[in-house]
CSV table of C-alpha atoms in Angstrom, one decimal:
chain,number,residue,atom,x,y,z
P,161,UNK,CA,0.0,0.0,0.0
P,162,UNK,CA,1.1,3.6,-0.8
P,163,UNK,CA,0.7,6.1,2.0
P,164,UNK,CA,-1.0,9.3,0.8
P,165,UNK,CA,-0.6,11.1,4.2
P,166,UNK,CA,-1.4,11.4,7.9
P,167,UNK,CA,-4.5,13.3,9.1
P,168,UNK,CA,-7.0,13.6,12.0
P,169,UNK,CA,-10.0,11.3,11.7
P,170,UNK,CA,-12.4,13.7,10.0
P,171,UNK,CA,-9.8,14.9,7.5
P,172,UNK,CA,-8.7,11.3,6.7
P,173,UNK,CA,-12.4,10.4,5.9
P,174,UNK,CA,-12.6,13.6,3.8
P,175,UNK,CA,-9.4,12.8,1.8
P,176,UNK,CA,-10.4,9.1,1.4
P,177,UNK,CA,-13.8,10.1,0.0
P,178,UNK,CA,-12.2,12.0,-2.9
P,179,UNK,CA,-10.0,9.1,-3.7
P,180,UNK,CA,-12.8,6.5,-3.5
P,181,UNK,CA,-15.0,8.6,-5.8
P,182,UNK,CA,-12.3,8.4,-8.4
P,183,UNK,CA,-12.2,4.6,-8.1
P,184,UNK,CA,-8.9,4.2,-6.1
P,185,UNK,CA,-8.7,1.4,-3.6
P,186,UNK,CA,-8.3,3.2,-0.2
P,187,UNK,CA,-7.5,2.0,3.3
P,188,UNK,CA,-7.6,4.1,6.5
P,189,UNK,CA,-5.5,2.9,9.4
P,190,UNK,CA,-5.6,4.5,12.9
P,191,UNK,CA,-2.3,4.7,14.7
P,192,UNK,CA,-1.2,6.0,18.1
P,193,UNK,CA,1.8,8.2,17.9
P,194,UNK,CA,3.8,10.1,20.5
P,195,UNK,CA,5.8,13.3,21.0
P,196,UNK,CA,8.3,13.7,23.7
P,197,UNK,CA,10.2,16.8,25.0
P,198,UNK,CA,12.6,17.2,27.9
P,199,UNK,CA,11.8,20.4,29.6
P,200,UNK,CA,14.5,22.0,31.8
P,201,UNK,CA,13.7,24.7,34.4
P,202,UNK,CA,15.0,26.4,37.5
P,203,UNK,CA,12.4,26.4,40.3
P,204,UNK,CA,12.7,28.3,43.5
P,205,UNK,CA,11.9,31.5,45.4
P,206,UNK,CA,12.1,34.7,43.4
P,207,UNK,CA,14.9,35.9,45.8
P,208,UNK,CA,17.0,32.8,45.1
P,209,UNK,CA,16.7,33.1,41.4
P,210,UNK,CA,17.5,36.9,41.5
P,211,UNK,CA,20.7,36.1,43.5
P,212,UNK,CA,21.7,33.7,40.7
P,213,UNK,CA,20.9,36.3,38.0
P,214,UNK,CA,18.2,34.1,36.5
P,215,UNK,CA,15.2,36.4,36.4
P,216,UNK,CA,15.2,38.8,33.4
P,217,UNK,CA,13.5,42.2,33.3
P,218,UNK,CA,10.6,40.7,31.3
P,219,UNK,CA,10.1,38.0,33.9
P,220,UNK,CA,10.1,40.6,36.7
P,221,UNK,CA,7.4,42.5,34.8
P,222,UNK,CA,5.4,39.3,34.6
P,223,UNK,CA,5.7,38.8,38.3
P,224,UNK,CA,4.7,42.4,39.0
P,225,UNK,CA,1.7,42.1,36.7
P,226,UNK,CA,0.5,38.9,38.4
P,227,UNK,CA,0.7,40.6,41.8
P,228,UNK,CA,-1.4,43.5,40.6
P,229,UNK,CA,-3.9,41.2,38.9
P,230,UNK,CA,-4.3,39.1,42.1
P,231,UNK,CA,-4.8,42.1,44.3
P,232,UNK,CA,-7.5,43.4,41.9
P,233,UNK,CA,-9.2,40.0,41.8
P,234,UNK,CA,-9.2,39.7,45.6
P,235,UNK,CA,-10.7,43.2,45.9
P,236,UNK,CA,-13.5,42.2,43.5
P,237,UNK,CA,-14.2,39.0,45.4
P,238,UNK,CA,-14.1,40.7,48.8
P,239,UNK,CA,-16.6,43.4,47.6
P,240,UNK,CA,-18.8,40.5,46.2
P,241,UNK,CA,-19.0,42.4,42.9
P,242,UNK,CA,-17.8,39.3,41.0
P,243,UNK,CA,-16.4,35.9,41.9
P,244,UNK,CA,-13.2,35.9,39.8
P,245,UNK,CA,-12.1,32.6,38.4
P,246,UNK,CA,-8.7,31.8,36.8
P,247,UNK,CA,-10.0,33.2,33.4
P,248,UNK,CA,-10.7,36.5,35.1
P,249,UNK,CA,-7.2,36.6,36.7
P,250,UNK,CA,-5.8,36.0,33.2
P,251,UNK,CA,-7.8,38.9,31.8
P,252,UNK,CA,-6.6,41.2,34.6
P,253,UNK,CA,-3.0,40.0,34.2
P,254,UNK,CA,-3.0,40.5,30.4
P,255,UNK,CA,-4.5,44.0,30.8
P,256,UNK,CA,-1.6,44.9,33.1
P,257,UNK,CA,0.9,43.7,30.5
P,258,UNK,CA,-0.9,45.3,27.5
P,259,UNK,CA,-4.1,47.3,27.9
P,260,UNK,CA,-4.8,46.7,24.2
P,261,UNK,CA,-4.3,42.9,24.5
P,262,UNK,CA,-8.0,42.0,23.9
P,263,UNK,CA,-8.3,43.8,20.6
P,264,UNK,CA,-5.0,42.3,19.5
P,265,UNK,CA,-6.3,38.8,20.4
P,266,UNK,CA,-9.4,39.4,18.3
P,267,UNK,CA,-7.3,40.6,15.4
P,268,UNK,CA,-5.1,37.5,15.7
P,269,UNK,CA,-8.2,35.3,15.5
P,270,UNK,CA,-9.2,37.0,12.2
P,271,UNK,CA,-5.7,36.9,10.6
P,272,UNK,CA,-6.8,34.4,8.0
P,273,UNK,CA,-10.0,36.3,7.2
P,274,UNK,CA,-8.6,39.8,6.5
P,275,UNK,CA,-5.7,41.2,4.6
P,276,UNK,CA,-3.2,43.2,6.5
P,277,UNK,CA,0.3,44.4,5.6
P,278,UNK,CA,3.3,42.2,6.4
P,279,UNK,CA,4.6,44.4,9.1
P,280,UNK,CA,1.3,44.5,11.0
P,281,UNK,CA,1.0,40.7,10.7
P,282,UNK,CA,4.5,40.2,12.0
P,283,UNK,CA,3.7,42.4,15.0
P,284,UNK,CA,0.5,40.5,15.7
P,285,UNK,CA,2.2,37.1,15.5
P,286,UNK,CA,4.9,38.4,17.9
P,287,UNK,CA,2.1,39.5,20.3
P,288,UNK,CA,0.5,36.1,20.0
P,289,UNK,CA,3.7,34.4,21.0
P,290,UNK,CA,4.1,36.7,24.0
P,291,UNK,CA,0.5,36.2,25.1
P,292,UNK,CA,1.0,32.4,25.0
P,293,UNK,CA,4.2,32.6,27.0
P,294,UNK,CA,2.6,35.0,29.5
P,295,UNK,CA,-0.5,32.8,30.0
P,296,UNK,CA,1.7,29.8,30.6
P,297,UNK,CA,3.8,31.8,33.1
P,298,UNK,CA,0.7,32.9,35.2
P,299,UNK,CA,-0.7,29.4,35.2
P,300,UNK,CA,2.6,28.0,36.5
P,301,UNK,CA,2.8,30.8,39.1
P,302,UNK,CA,-0.7,30.1,40.5
P,303,UNK,CA,0.0,26.3,40.8
P,304,UNK,CA,3.5,26.7,42.3
P,305,UNK,CA,2.2,29.1,45.0
P,306,UNK,CA,-1.1,27.3,45.7
P,307,UNK,CA,-3.0,30.5,45.3
P,308,UNK,CA,-6.7,30.5,45.9
P,309,UNK,CA,-8.9,33.6,45.6
P,310,UNK,CA,-10.6,34.7,48.8
P,311,UNK,CA,-7.7,33.3,51.0
P,312,UNK,CA,-4.9,35.5,52.4
P,313,UNK,CA,-2.0,35.5,50.1
P,314,UNK,CA,0.5,38.1,51.3
P,315,UNK,CA,3.0,35.5,52.3
P,316,UNK,CA,2.9,33.8,48.8
P,317,UNK,CA,3.3,37.1,47.0
P,318,UNK,CA,6.1,38.4,49.3
P,319,UNK,CA,8.7,36.0,47.9
P,320,UNK,CA,6.8,33.7,45.5
P,321,UNK,CA,7.9,30.5,43.9
P,322,UNK,CA,8.8,31.0,40.3
P,323,UNK,CA,9.6,28.6,37.4
P,324,UNK,CA,12.1,29.8,34.8
P,325,UNK,CA,12.7,27.7,31.7
P,326,UNK,CA,16.3,27.4,30.7
P,327,UNK,CA,18.7,25.8,28.2
P,328,UNK,CA,19.9,22.5,29.7
P,329,UNK,CA,23.4,23.2,28.4
P,330,UNK,CA,23.4,26.5,30.3
P,331,UNK,CA,22.8,24.9,33.8
P,332,UNK,CA,25.1,23.1,36.1
P,333,UNK,CA,23.6,19.5,36.5
P,334,UNK,CA,24.3,19.8,40.2
P,335,UNK,CA,22.3,23.0,40.6
P,336,UNK,CA,19.8,22.4,43.5
P,337,UNK,CA,17.0,24.5,41.8
P,338,UNK,CA,17.3,22.4,38.6
P,339,UNK,CA,14.1,20.6,37.6
P,340,UNK,CA,13.8,18.3,34.5
P,341,UNK,CA,10.5,16.9,33.2
P,342,UNK,CA,9.9,14.6,30.3
P,343,UNK,CA,6.6,15.5,28.6
P,344,UNK,CA,5.1,12.7,26.6
P,345,UNK,CA,2.0,13.2,24.6
P,346,UNK,CA,0.1,10.4,22.9
P,347,UNK,CA,-2.0,11.2,19.9
P,348,UNK,CA,-4.1,9.2,17.4
P,349,UNK,CA,-3.5,9.9,13.7
P,350,UNK,CA,-5.0,8.2,10.7
P,351,UNK,CA,-3.0,7.1,7.6
P,352,UNK,CA,-4.7,7.2,4.3
P,353,UNK,CA,-3.2,4.6,1.9
P,354,UNK,CA,-4.1,3.4,-1.6
P,355,UNK,CA,-3.4,0.3,-3.6
P,356,UNK,CA,-0.5,1.2,-5.9
P,357,UNK,CA,-2.1,-0.4,-8.9
P,358,UNK,CA,-5.2,1.9,-8.7
P,359,UNK,CA,-3.1,5.1,-8.8
P,360,UNK,CA,-3.4,5.2,-12.6
P,361,UNK,CA,-6.9,6.6,-11.9
P,362,UNK,CA,-5.4,9.9,-10.7
P,363,UNK,CA,-6.9,11.8,-13.6
P,364,UNK,CA,-10.4,11.0,-12.3
P,365,UNK,CA,-9.7,12.7,-8.9
P,366,UNK,CA,-11.9,15.7,-8.4
P,367,UNK,CA,-10.4,19.1,-9.1
P,368,UNK,CA,-11.3,20.2,-5.6
P,369,UNK,CA,-8.8,17.7,-4.2
P,370,UNK,CA,-6.2,18.6,-6.8
P,371,UNK,CA,-6.3,22.2,-5.5
P,372,UNK,CA,-6.7,21.6,-1.8
P,373,UNK,CA,-4.2,18.8,-1.6
P,374,UNK,CA,-1.8,19.7,-4.3
P,375,UNK,CA,1.2,18.0,-2.9
P,376,UNK,CA,-0.6,14.7,-2.4
P,377,UNK,CA,-2.1,14.9,-5.8
P,378,UNK,CA,1.3,15.5,-7.5
P,379,UNK,CA,2.7,12.4,-5.7
P,380,UNK,CA,-0.4,10.3,-6.7
P,381,UNK,CA,0.1,11.5,-10.3
P,382,UNK,CA,3.7,10.5,-10.3
P,383,UNK,CA,2.9,7.0,-9.0
P,384,UNK,CA,0.0,6.8,-11.5
P,385,UNK,CA,2.2,7.7,-14.5
P,386,UNK,CA,4.7,5.1,-13.4
P,387,UNK,CA,2.0,2.4,-13.1
P,388,UNK,CA,0.5,3.4,-16.5
P,389,UNK,CA,4.0,3.0,-18.1
P,390,UNK,CA,4.4,-0.4,-16.5
P,391,UNK,CA,1.0,-1.6,-17.6
P,392,UNK,CA,1.0,-0.1,-21.2
P,393,UNK,CA,4.6,-1.1,-22.0
P,394,UNK,CA,5.2,-4.7,-20.8
P,395,UNK,CA,8.5,-6.4,-21.1
P,396,UNK,CA,8.9,-9.3,-23.5
P,397,UNK,CA,9.9,-12.4,-21.6
P,398,UNK,CA,11.0,-12.5,-18.0
P,399,UNK,CA,13.1,-9.9,-16.0
P,400,UNK,CA,14.5,-10.1,-12.5
P,401,UNK,CA,13.5,-7.8,-9.7
P,402,UNK,CA,16.6,-5.7,-10.3
P,403,UNK,CA,15.5,-5.1,-13.9
P,404,UNK,CA,12.0,-4.3,-12.7
P,405,UNK,CA,13.5,-1.8,-10.3
P,406,UNK,CA,15.1,0.0,-13.2
P,407,UNK,CA,11.6,0.1,-14.9
P,408,UNK,CA,10.4,2.0,-11.8
P,409,UNK,CA,12.6,5.0,-12.7
P,410,UNK,CA,10.8,7.3,-15.1
P,411,UNK,CA,11.0,10.8,-16.4
P,412,UNK,CA,7.8,12.3,-17.9
P,413,UNK,CA,7.3,15.7,-19.7
P,414,UNK,CA,9.5,18.0,-21.7
P,415,UNK,CA,9.5,21.7,-20.6
P,416,UNK,CA,8.4,20.6,-17.2
P,417,UNK,CA,9.9,17.2,-16.3
P,418,UNK,CA,8.6,14.9,-13.6
P,419,UNK,CA,11.4,12.7,-12.4
P,420,UNK,CA,10.2,9.6,-10.6
P,421,UNK,CA,12.4,7.1,-8.8
P,422,UNK,CA,10.4,4.3,-7.2
P,423,UNK,CA,13.2,1.7,-7.4
P,424,UNK,CA,13.2,1.1,-3.6
P,425,UNK,CA,9.5,0.3,-3.7
P,426,UNK,CA,9.8,-1.9,-6.8
P,427,UNK,CA,8.8,-5.1,-5.0
P,428,UNK,CA,5.7,-3.6,-3.4
P,429,UNK,CA,4.6,-2.2,-6.8
P,430,UNK,CA,5.2,-5.5,-8.5
P,431,UNK,CA,3.1,-7.4,-5.9
P,432,UNK,CA,0.3,-4.8,-6.3
P,433,UNK,CA,0.3,-5.3,-10.0
P,434,UNK,CA,0.3,-9.1,-9.5
P,435,UNK,CA,-2.8,-8.9,-7.4
P,436,UNK,CA,-4.5,-7.1,-10.3
P,437,UNK,CA,-3.4,-9.9,-12.7
P,438,UNK,CA,-1.1,-7.7,-14.7
P,439,UNK,CA,2.1,-9.6,-14.1
P,440,UNK,CA,3.3,-12.8,-12.4
P,441,UNK,CA,6.1,-13.1,-9.8
P,442,UNK,CA,8.0,-16.3,-9.2
P,443,UNK,CA,11.0,-16.0,-6.9
P,444,UNK,CA,13.2,-13.3,-8.3
P,445,UNK,CA,11.5,-13.5,-11.8
P,446,UNK,CA,8.8,-11.3,-13.1
P,447,UNK,CA,6.7,-11.8,-16.3
P,448,UNK,CA,3.9,-9.7,-17.7
P,449,UNK,CA,0.7,-11.5,-18.5
P,450,UNK,CA,-0.5,-11.1,-22.1
């Protein structure tokens, strides 16, 4: 089978429907994949990290903004005007960092729907990266300091616990504040595969697919052209698998040349064509059926 690509479940079904409509033999296979990342940080009291020169001006501004946001949230809760939750703290925190953050967030959400100049787009993307980092920082701060609204928090805010992410090569492995965490995420993806012998039907694939999945279509076309060449120009007599592998190298076109090298997949292509009754394999020998 030839792998067209990897997608989420809904998109895999969407891609497969286009290919099935064109007559290709399609198979969807669900797989569990993982991603892992080693995260290195220094975790300790703000005073300890300052002594080690590990808190930057930007991080100091984040800590100051969190304190102001928490004070405002506590005042609101005490006056029973509004019971602030973590989302409300985030809003107050972001407003301290950038009073215009809400309108920027809305513009970021519309980036793909409106045309803006390159400079403005770059500025918005930079703001988005900063907001993501800041949101992660405040979430970590609240967890580390076990902060709950409505409870006294002067002691936690006086010299709070802070987590600073660092380059592992920039830290002494014996550093007592060093923390390492291996983050492993398991995800399910879906492979869309086709039987190689049916790729010659690439011309019947809907134009919508050709435009939306241009790269996949080009690869399907390459495989389809190769299969067409093998079917329409059979060898006389028998050839070995090495000779068949040479037949799996093809150049098509003149002004625009499509260079195809499927020699490493020659055996799989031969077996697919054998199932379709186009050729016969026996040991290392291959013979076209006439």
